[in-house]
Coordinates of C-alpha atoms in Angstrom, one line a residue:
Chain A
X1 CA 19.4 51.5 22.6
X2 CA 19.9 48.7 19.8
X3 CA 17.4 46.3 18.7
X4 CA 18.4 42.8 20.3
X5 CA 18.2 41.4 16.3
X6 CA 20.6 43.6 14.9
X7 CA 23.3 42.6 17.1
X8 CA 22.9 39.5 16.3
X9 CA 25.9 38.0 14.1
X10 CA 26.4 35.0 12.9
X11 CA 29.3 33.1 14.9
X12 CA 32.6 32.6 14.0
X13 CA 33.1 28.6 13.9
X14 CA 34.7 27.6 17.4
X15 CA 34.6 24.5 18.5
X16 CA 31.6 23.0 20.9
X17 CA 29.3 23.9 17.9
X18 CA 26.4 22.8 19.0
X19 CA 25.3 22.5 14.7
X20 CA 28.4 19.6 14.8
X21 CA 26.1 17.0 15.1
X22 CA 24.0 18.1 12.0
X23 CA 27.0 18.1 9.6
X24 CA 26.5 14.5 8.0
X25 CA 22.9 15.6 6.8
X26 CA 24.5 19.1 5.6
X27 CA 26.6 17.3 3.5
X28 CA 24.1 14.7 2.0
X29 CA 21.8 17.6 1.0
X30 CA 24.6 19.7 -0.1
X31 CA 26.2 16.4 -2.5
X32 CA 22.1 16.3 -3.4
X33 CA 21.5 19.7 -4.5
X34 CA 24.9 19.4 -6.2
X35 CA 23.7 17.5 -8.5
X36 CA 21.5 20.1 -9.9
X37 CA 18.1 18.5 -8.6
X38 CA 15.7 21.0 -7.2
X39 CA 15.5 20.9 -3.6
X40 CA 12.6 18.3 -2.8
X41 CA 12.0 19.8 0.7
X42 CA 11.1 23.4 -0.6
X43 CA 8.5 22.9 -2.7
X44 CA 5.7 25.7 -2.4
X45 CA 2.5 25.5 -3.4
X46 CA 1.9 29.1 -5.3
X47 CA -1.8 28.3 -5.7
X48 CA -4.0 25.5 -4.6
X49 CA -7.1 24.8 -7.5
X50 CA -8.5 21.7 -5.8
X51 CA -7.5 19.0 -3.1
X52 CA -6.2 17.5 -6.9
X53 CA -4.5 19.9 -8.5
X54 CA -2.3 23.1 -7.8
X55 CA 0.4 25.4 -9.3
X56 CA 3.9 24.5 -8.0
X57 CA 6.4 26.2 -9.4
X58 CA 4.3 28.0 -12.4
X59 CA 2.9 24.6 -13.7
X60 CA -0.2 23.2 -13.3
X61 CA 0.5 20.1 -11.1
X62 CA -1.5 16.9 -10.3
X63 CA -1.2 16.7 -5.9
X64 CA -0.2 13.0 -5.4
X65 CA 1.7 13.8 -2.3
X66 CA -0.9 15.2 -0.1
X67 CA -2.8 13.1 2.7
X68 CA -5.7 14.6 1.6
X69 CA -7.1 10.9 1.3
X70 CA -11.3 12.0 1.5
X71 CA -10.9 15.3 -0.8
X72 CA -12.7 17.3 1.9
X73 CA -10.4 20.5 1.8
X74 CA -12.7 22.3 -0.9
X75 CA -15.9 20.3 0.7
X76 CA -18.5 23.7 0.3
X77 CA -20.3 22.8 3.7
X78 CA -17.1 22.2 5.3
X79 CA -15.6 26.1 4.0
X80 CA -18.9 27.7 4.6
X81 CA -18.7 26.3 8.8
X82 CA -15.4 27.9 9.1
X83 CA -16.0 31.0 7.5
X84 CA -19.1 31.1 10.0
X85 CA -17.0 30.2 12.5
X86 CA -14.4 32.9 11.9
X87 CA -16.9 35.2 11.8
X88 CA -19.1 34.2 15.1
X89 CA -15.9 33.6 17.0
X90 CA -13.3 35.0 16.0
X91 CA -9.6 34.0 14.8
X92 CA -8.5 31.9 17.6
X93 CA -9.0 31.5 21.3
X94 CA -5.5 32.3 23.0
X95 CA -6.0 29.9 25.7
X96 CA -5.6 26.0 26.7
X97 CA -8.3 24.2 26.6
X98 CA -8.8 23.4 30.6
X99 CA -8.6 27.4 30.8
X100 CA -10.5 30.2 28.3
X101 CA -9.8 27.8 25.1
X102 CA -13.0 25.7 25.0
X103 CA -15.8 26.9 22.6
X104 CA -18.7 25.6 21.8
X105 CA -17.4 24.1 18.5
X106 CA -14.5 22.4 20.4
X107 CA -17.2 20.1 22.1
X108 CA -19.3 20.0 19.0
X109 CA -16.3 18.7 17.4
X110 CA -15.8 16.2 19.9
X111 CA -19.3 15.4 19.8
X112 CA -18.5 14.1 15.8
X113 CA -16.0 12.1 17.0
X114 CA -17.9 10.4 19.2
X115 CA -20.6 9.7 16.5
X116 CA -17.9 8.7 13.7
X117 CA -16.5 6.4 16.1
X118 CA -19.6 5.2 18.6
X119 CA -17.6 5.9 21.6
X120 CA -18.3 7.3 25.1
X121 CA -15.3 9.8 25.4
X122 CA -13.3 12.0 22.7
X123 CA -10.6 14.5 23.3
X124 CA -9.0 17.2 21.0
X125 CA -5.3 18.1 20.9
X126 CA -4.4 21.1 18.8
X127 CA -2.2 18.6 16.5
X128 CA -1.9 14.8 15.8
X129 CA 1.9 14.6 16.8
X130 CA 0.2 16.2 20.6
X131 CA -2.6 13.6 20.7
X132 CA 0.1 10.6 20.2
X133 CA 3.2 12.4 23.0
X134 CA -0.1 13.5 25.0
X135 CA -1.8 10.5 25.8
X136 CA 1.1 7.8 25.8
X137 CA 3.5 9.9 27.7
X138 CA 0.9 10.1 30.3
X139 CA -0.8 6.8 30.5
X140 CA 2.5 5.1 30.7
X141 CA 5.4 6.0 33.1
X142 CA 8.0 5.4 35.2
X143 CA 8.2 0.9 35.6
X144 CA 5.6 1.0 33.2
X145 CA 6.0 -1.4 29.6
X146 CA 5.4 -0.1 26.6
X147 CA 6.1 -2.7 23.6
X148 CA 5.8 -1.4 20.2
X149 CA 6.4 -1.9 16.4
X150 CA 9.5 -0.8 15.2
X151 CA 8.1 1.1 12.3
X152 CA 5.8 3.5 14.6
X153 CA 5.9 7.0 13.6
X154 CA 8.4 9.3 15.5
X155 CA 5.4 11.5 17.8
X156 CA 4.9 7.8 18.8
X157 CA 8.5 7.3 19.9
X158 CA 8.7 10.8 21.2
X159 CA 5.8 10.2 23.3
X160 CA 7.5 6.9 25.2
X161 CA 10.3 9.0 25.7
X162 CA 8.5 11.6 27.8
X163 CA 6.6 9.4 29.7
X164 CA 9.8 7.5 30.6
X165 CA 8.6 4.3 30.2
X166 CA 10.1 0.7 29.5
X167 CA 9.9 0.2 26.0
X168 CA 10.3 -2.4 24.2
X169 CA 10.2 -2.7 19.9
X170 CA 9.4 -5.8 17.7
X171 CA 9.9 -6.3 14.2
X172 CA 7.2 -4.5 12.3
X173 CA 3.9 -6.5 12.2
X174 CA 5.4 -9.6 13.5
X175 CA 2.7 -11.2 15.7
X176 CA 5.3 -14.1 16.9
X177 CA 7.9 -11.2 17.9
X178 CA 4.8 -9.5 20.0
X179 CA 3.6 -12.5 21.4
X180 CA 7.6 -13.1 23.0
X181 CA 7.4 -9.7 24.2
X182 CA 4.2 -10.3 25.9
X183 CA 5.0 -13.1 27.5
X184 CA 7.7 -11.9 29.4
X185 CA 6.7 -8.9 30.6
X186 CA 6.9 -9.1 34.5
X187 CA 3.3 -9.8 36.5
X188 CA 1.2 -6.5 37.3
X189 CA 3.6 -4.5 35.5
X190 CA 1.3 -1.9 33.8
X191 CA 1.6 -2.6 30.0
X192 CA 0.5 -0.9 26.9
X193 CA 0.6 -2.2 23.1
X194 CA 0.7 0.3 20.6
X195 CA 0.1 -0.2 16.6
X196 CA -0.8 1.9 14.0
X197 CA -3.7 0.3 11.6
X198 CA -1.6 1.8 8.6
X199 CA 2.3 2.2 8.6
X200 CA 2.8 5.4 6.3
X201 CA 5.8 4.4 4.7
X202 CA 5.3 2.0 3.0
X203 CA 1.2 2.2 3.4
X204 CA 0.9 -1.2 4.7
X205 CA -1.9 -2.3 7.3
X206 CA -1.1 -4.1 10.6
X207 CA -2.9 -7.7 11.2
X208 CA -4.7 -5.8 14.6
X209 CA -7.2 -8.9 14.1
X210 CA -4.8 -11.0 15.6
X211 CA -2.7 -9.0 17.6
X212 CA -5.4 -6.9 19.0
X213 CA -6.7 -10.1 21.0
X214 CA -3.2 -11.7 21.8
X215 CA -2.4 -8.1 23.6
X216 CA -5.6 -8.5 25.6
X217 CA -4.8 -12.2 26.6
X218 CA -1.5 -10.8 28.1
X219 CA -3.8 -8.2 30.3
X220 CA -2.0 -5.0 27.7
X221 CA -4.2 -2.1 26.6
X222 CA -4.3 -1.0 23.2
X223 CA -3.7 1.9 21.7
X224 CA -3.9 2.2 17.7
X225 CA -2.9 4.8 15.7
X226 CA -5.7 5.0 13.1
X227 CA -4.2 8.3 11.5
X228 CA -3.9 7.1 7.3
X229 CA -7.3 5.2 7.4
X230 CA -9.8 7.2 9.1
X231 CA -12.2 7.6 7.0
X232 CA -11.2 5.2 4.3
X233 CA -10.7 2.2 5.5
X234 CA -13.7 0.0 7.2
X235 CA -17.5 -0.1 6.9
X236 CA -17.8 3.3 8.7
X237 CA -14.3 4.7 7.9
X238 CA -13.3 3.8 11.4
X239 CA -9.9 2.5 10.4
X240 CA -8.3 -0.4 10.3
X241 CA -9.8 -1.9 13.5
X242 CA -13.2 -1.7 12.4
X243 CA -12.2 -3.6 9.4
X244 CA -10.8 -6.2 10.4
X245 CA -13.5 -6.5 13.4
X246 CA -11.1 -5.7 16.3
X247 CA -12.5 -1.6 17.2
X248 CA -14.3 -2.9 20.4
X249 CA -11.2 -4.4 21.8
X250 CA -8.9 -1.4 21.6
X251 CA -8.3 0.8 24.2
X252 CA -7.5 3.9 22.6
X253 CA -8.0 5.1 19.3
X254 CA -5.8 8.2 18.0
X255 CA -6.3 10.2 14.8
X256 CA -5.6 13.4 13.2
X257 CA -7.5 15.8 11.6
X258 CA -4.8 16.7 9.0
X259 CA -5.0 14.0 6.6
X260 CA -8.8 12.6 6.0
X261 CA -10.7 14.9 7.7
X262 CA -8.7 17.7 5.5
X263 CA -8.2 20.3 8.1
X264 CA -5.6 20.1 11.5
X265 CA -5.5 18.6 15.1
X266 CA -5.4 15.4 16.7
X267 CA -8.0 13.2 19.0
X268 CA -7.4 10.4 21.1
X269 CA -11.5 8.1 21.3
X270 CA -11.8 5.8 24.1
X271 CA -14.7 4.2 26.2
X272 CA -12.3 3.9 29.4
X273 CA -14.9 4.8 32.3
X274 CA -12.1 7.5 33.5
X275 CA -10.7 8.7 30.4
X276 CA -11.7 12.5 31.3
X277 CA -8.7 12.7 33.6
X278 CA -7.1 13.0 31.3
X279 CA -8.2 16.8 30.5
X280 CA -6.5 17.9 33.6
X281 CA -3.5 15.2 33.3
X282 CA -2.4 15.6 29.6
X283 CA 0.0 17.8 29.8
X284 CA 0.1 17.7 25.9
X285 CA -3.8 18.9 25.8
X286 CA -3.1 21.4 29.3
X287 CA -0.1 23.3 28.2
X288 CA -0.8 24.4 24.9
X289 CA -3.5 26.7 22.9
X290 CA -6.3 25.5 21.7
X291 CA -7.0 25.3 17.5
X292 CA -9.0 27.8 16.6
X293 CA -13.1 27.5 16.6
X294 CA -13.0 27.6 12.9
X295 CA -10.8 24.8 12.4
X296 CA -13.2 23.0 14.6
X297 CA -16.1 24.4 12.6
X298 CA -14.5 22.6 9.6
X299 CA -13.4 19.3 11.4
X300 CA -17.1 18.6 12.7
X301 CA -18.5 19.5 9.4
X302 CA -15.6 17.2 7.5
X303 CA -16.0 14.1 10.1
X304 CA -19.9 14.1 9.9
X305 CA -19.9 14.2 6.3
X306 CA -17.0 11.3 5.6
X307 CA -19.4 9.1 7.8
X308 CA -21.6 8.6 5.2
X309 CA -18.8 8.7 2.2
X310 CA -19.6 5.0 0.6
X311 CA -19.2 6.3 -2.2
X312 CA -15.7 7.9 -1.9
X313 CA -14.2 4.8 -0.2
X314 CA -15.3 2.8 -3.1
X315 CA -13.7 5.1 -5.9
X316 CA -10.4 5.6 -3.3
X317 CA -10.3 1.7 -3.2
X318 CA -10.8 1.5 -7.3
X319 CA -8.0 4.1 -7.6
X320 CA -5.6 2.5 -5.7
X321 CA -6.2 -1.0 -6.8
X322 CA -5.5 0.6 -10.2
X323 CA -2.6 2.4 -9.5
X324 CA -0.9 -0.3 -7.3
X325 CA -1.5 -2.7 -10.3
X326 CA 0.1 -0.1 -13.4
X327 CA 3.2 0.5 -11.4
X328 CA 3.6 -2.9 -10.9
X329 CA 2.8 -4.2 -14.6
X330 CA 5.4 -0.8 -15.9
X331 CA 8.3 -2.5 -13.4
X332 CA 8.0 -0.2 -10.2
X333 CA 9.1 -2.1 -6.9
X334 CA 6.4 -1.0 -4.6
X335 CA 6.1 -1.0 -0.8
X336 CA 3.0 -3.8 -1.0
X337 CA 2.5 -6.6 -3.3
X338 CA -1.0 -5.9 -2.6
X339 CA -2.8 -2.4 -2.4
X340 CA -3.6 -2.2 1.9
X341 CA -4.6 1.6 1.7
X342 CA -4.6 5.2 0.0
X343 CA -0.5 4.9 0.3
X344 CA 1.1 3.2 -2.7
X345 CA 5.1 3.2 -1.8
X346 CA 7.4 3.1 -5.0
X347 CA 10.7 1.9 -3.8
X348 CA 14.1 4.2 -5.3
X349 CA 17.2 2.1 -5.8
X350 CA 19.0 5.2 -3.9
X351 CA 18.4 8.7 -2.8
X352 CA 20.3 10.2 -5.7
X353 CA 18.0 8.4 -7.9
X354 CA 15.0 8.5 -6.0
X355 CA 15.7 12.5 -5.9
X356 CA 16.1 12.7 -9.9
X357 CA 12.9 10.5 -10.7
X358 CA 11.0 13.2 -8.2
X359 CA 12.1 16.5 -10.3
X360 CA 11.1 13.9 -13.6
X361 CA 7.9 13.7 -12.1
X362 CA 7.7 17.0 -11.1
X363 CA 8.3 18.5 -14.6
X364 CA 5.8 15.9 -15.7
X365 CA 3.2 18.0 -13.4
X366 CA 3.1 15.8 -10.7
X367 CA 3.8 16.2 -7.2
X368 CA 4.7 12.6 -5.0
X369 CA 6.5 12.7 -1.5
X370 CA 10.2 11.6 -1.7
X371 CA 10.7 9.7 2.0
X372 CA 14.1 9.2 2.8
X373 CA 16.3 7.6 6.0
X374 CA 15.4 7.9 8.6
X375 CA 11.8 8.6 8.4
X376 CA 12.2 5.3 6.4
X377 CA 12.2 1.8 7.5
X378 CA 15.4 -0.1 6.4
X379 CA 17.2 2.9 5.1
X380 CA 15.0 2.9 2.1
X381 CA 14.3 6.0 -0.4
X382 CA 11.2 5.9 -1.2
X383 CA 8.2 7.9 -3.8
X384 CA 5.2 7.9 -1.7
X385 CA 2.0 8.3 -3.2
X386 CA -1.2 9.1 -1.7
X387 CA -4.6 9.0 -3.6
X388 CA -7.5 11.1 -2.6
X389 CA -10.8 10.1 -3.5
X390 CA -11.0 13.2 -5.7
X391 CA -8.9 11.5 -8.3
X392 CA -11.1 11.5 -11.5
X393 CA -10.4 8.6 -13.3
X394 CA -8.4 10.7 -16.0
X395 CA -6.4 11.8 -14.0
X396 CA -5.3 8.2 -12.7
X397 CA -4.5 7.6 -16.6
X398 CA -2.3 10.8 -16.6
X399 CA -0.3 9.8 -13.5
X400 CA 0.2 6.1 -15.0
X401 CA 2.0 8.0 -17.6
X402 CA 3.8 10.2 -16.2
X403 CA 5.2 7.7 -14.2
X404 CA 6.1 5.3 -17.5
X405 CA 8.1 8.7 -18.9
X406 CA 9.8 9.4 -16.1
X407 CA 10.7 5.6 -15.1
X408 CA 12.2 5.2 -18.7
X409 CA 14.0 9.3 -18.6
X410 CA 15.9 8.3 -15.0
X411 CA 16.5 4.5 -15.2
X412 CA 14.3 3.2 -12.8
X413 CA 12.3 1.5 -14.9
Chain B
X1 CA 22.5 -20.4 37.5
X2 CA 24.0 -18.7 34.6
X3 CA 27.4 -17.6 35.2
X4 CA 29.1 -14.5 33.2
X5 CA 31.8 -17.3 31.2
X6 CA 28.5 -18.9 29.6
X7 CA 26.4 -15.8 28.9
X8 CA 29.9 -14.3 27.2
X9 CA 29.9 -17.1 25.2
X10 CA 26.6 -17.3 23.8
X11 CA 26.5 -13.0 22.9
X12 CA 29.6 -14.0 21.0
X13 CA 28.3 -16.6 19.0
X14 CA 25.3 -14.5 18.6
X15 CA 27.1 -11.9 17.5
X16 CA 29.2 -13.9 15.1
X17 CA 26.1 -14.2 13.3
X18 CA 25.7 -10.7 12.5
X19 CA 29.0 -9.9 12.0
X20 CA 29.2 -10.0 7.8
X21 CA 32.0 -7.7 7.8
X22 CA 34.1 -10.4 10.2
X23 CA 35.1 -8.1 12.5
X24 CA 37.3 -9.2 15.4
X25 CA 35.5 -9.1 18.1
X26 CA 36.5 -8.2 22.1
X27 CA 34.7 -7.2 25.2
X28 CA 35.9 -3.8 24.3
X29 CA 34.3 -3.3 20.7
X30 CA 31.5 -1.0 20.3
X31 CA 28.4 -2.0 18.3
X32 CA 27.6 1.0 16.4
X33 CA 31.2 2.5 15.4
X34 CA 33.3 -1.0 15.4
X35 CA 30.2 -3.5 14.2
X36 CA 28.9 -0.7 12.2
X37 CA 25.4 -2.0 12.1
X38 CA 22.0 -0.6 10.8
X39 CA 19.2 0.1 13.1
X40 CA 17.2 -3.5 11.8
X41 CA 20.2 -5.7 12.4
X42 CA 20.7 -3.9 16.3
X43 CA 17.1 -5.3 16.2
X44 CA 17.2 -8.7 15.3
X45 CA 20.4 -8.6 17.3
X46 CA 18.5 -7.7 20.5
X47 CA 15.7 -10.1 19.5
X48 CA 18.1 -12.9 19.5
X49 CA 19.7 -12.2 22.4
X50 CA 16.2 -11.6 24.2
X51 CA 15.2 -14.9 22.8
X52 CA 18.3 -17.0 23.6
X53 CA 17.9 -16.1 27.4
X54 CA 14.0 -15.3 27.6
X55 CA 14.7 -11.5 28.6
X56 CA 13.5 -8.3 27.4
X57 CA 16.0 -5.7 26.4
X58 CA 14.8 -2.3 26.5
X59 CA 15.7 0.9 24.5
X60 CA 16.4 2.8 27.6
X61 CA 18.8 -0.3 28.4
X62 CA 20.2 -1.0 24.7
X63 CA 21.2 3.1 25.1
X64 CA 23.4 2.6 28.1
X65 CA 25.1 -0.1 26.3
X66 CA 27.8 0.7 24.0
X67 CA 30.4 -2.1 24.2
X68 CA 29.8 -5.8 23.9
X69 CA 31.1 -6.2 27.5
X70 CA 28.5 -4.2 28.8
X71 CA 25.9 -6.4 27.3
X72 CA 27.8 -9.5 28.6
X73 CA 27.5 -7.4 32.0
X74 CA 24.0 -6.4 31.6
X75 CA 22.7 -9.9 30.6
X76 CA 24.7 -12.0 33.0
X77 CA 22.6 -9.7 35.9
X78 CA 19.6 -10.0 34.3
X79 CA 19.7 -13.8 34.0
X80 CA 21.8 -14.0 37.0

């Protein structure tokens, strides 16, 4: 008897190709790579020396492009709980979480959340993208309204679609387009408002301190999406709600572990009296494994220690106030006229462009992601930054430069 | 009462607005391979045509519709 893979062979080309539909993005990256650019999607990090710096191809390379916005990937406490962790508990748990797959450390790690944030109830999903298609696609179904920004990020959009809700978009963080939508959403129709406190695109914050209370006027809930400014953003790192003095009025507060808090997973905080239900009615938290203890060893360690990170928010604001203001003085179009978070967008006049200035920087030792349509808004091509509060201020300096060499090499500047 | 004549009418000259490439326009053209429009103008589209008859469009609707005259249809009921 065979193996199944070796009689595996690759099809001859019939029509009902199911891959049909995939052509138009086969040929953009095949015109792309055509033009002797290095693939921008197949970077690989061959060693990691800090949550700044790493070798990418051989070269010493500033990380610009990561989301590791509090630097707490090489935190020593943070390591030293996981290797514990691995060691106590072993690699994983092999189970959901409502069956064999809750540890100790999974509650202790919800028990940081609810600290971090100062809310009755938090719940672990195994990834950020399961906390957002988790809880919306079960808290609103069938005849229920969803009304949203257009701009929200695609585990937002995927999670409507499960639920099978009514949903309705507005321009992105347009408070008169909400307030339409509101208002003519039918009487005792259940309705649910989602935002995200920072858009990751362009790394622009939502104005949650007026739409936050407009949503409740109209009797919506609230759900934010606080994933690029936990931890950086507000007087406790709580995100963009806290900020602008709005946390208390949202429903829901979602979040991911793989950007701030350095490590992976997602949460969902709320102080609904019968949020638990949702540990038996999630199906996105039910029918899936739970992350390992020692990733939870490492996110309760992370999240208790960016509680009291003052001082890293204040150097993270300082850097991107700095770098916002260089790339505009060299000529750089950039997402914001003002800096809003760790995200500093640089706007590509094209993709062919916006993929040569990316190998330029990349030669230059410096790794930035290149966002193109249609993870962008407005079919844009963009260079997305992200600072980590890590960056010394030399190396701030560096990237200013590297940016000014490679503006003038490609044209863009 | 809004009849379907009227609510024809007013798409049309809703979409006229949108239409920079002046595209002739019939119940029978389709928005996304006749009007050839990006994903923000279907937007502000929809927001107009929301706002001109104080309705809400959803996605699940705006994906049943691929011809103008089966927004003409869909509105006309709505407002009907």
């Amino acid at each position: 008897m065979s193996g199944t893979g070796a009689d595996l062979k690759a099809p001859e080309t019939q029509s009902g190709d199911l891959f049909d539909k995939f052509q138009p993005l086969i040929d953009t990256r095949e015109k792309l790579l055509s033009t002797g650019v290095t693939d921008p999607f197949s970077l690989v990090m061959e060693k990691v020396l800090s949550p700044t710096v790493a070798i990418c191809n051989g070269r010493e390379t500033i990380l610009l492009g990561t989301y590791n916005y509090m630097g707490m990937t090489f935190d020593p406490d943070v390591i030293a709980a996981g290797k514990k962790a691995l060691d106590e508990f072993g690699s994983g748990t092999t189970g959901s979480r409502v069956l064999n797959g809750t540890y100790s450390l999974h509650k202790d790690c919800e028990d940081a959340l609810k600290e971090f944030f100062g809310t009755e109830h938090a719940m672990v999903f195994s990834t950020g993208y399961l906390a957002n298609t988790g809880i919306i696609s079960t808290i609103a179904g069938k005849d229920d309204y969803i009304i949203l920004d257009i701009d929200s990020h695609a585990s937002i959009y995927d999670g409507c679609a499960m639920g099978d809700a009514n949903v309705v978009p507005f321009r992105h963080n347009d408070i008169e387009a909400l307030e339409k939508r509101l208002k003519r959403l039918p009487e005792g129709a259940g309705k649910l408002v989602i935002l995200e406190g920072v858009y990751s695109m362009l790394g622009d914050a939502a104005p949650l301190s007026e739409m936050v209370p407009l949503c409740k006027k109209y009797g919506a809930m609230v759900l934010v999406d606080e994933a690029h400014s936990m931890g950086f953003i507000g007087e406790n790192g709580r995100g963009v709600a806290e900020e602008q003095g709005v946390f208390d009025q949202c429903d829901f507060i979602i979040g991911t572990f793989s950007k701030s808090v350095g490590t992976v997973g997602g949460y969902c905080v709320s102080n609904h009296p019968k949020f638990e239900i949702m540990r038996l009615v999630s199906r996105g938290y039910v029918f899936t494994a739970s992350l390992p203890p020692s990733v939870m060893a490492t996110a309760a360690t992370s999240i208790r220690k960016i509680m009291d990170a003052k001082y890293k928010r204040e150097h993270l604001w300082k850097n991107s106030k700095r770098l916002h203001k260089s790339l505009t003085d060299l000529g750089f179009e950039l997402g914001t006229k003002e800096p809003q978070s760790a995200i500093i967008s640089v706007i590509m006049p094209d993709l062919e462009r916006g993929a040569m200035m990316w190998e330029a920087l990349l030669r230059e030792g410096l790794y930035v992601n290149l966002a193109r349509p249609p993870a962008t808004p407005a079919g844009m091509t963009l260079l997305r930054c992200s600072l980590c509060a890590l960056h010394s201020d030399e190396q701030v300096t560096e990237i200013i430069g590297m940016f000014e060499r490679a503006g003038k090499a490609t044209g863009c500047i | 009462m809004t009849d379907r004549a009227d609510v024809k009418t007013r798409i049309f000259g809703l979409i006229e607005q949108f239409n920079k490439k002046g595209i002739d326009v019939s119940e029978e053209t389709r928005f996304a391979q006749d009007l050839e429009w990006e994903s923000l103008t279907v937007l502000d589209f929809v927001a107009e045509v929301e706002d001109e008859f104080d309705i809400l469009i959803t996605m699940n609707q705006q994906a049943e519709i691929e011809k103008v005259g089966q927004l003409v249809d869909a509105v006309a009921e709505m407002v009907g």
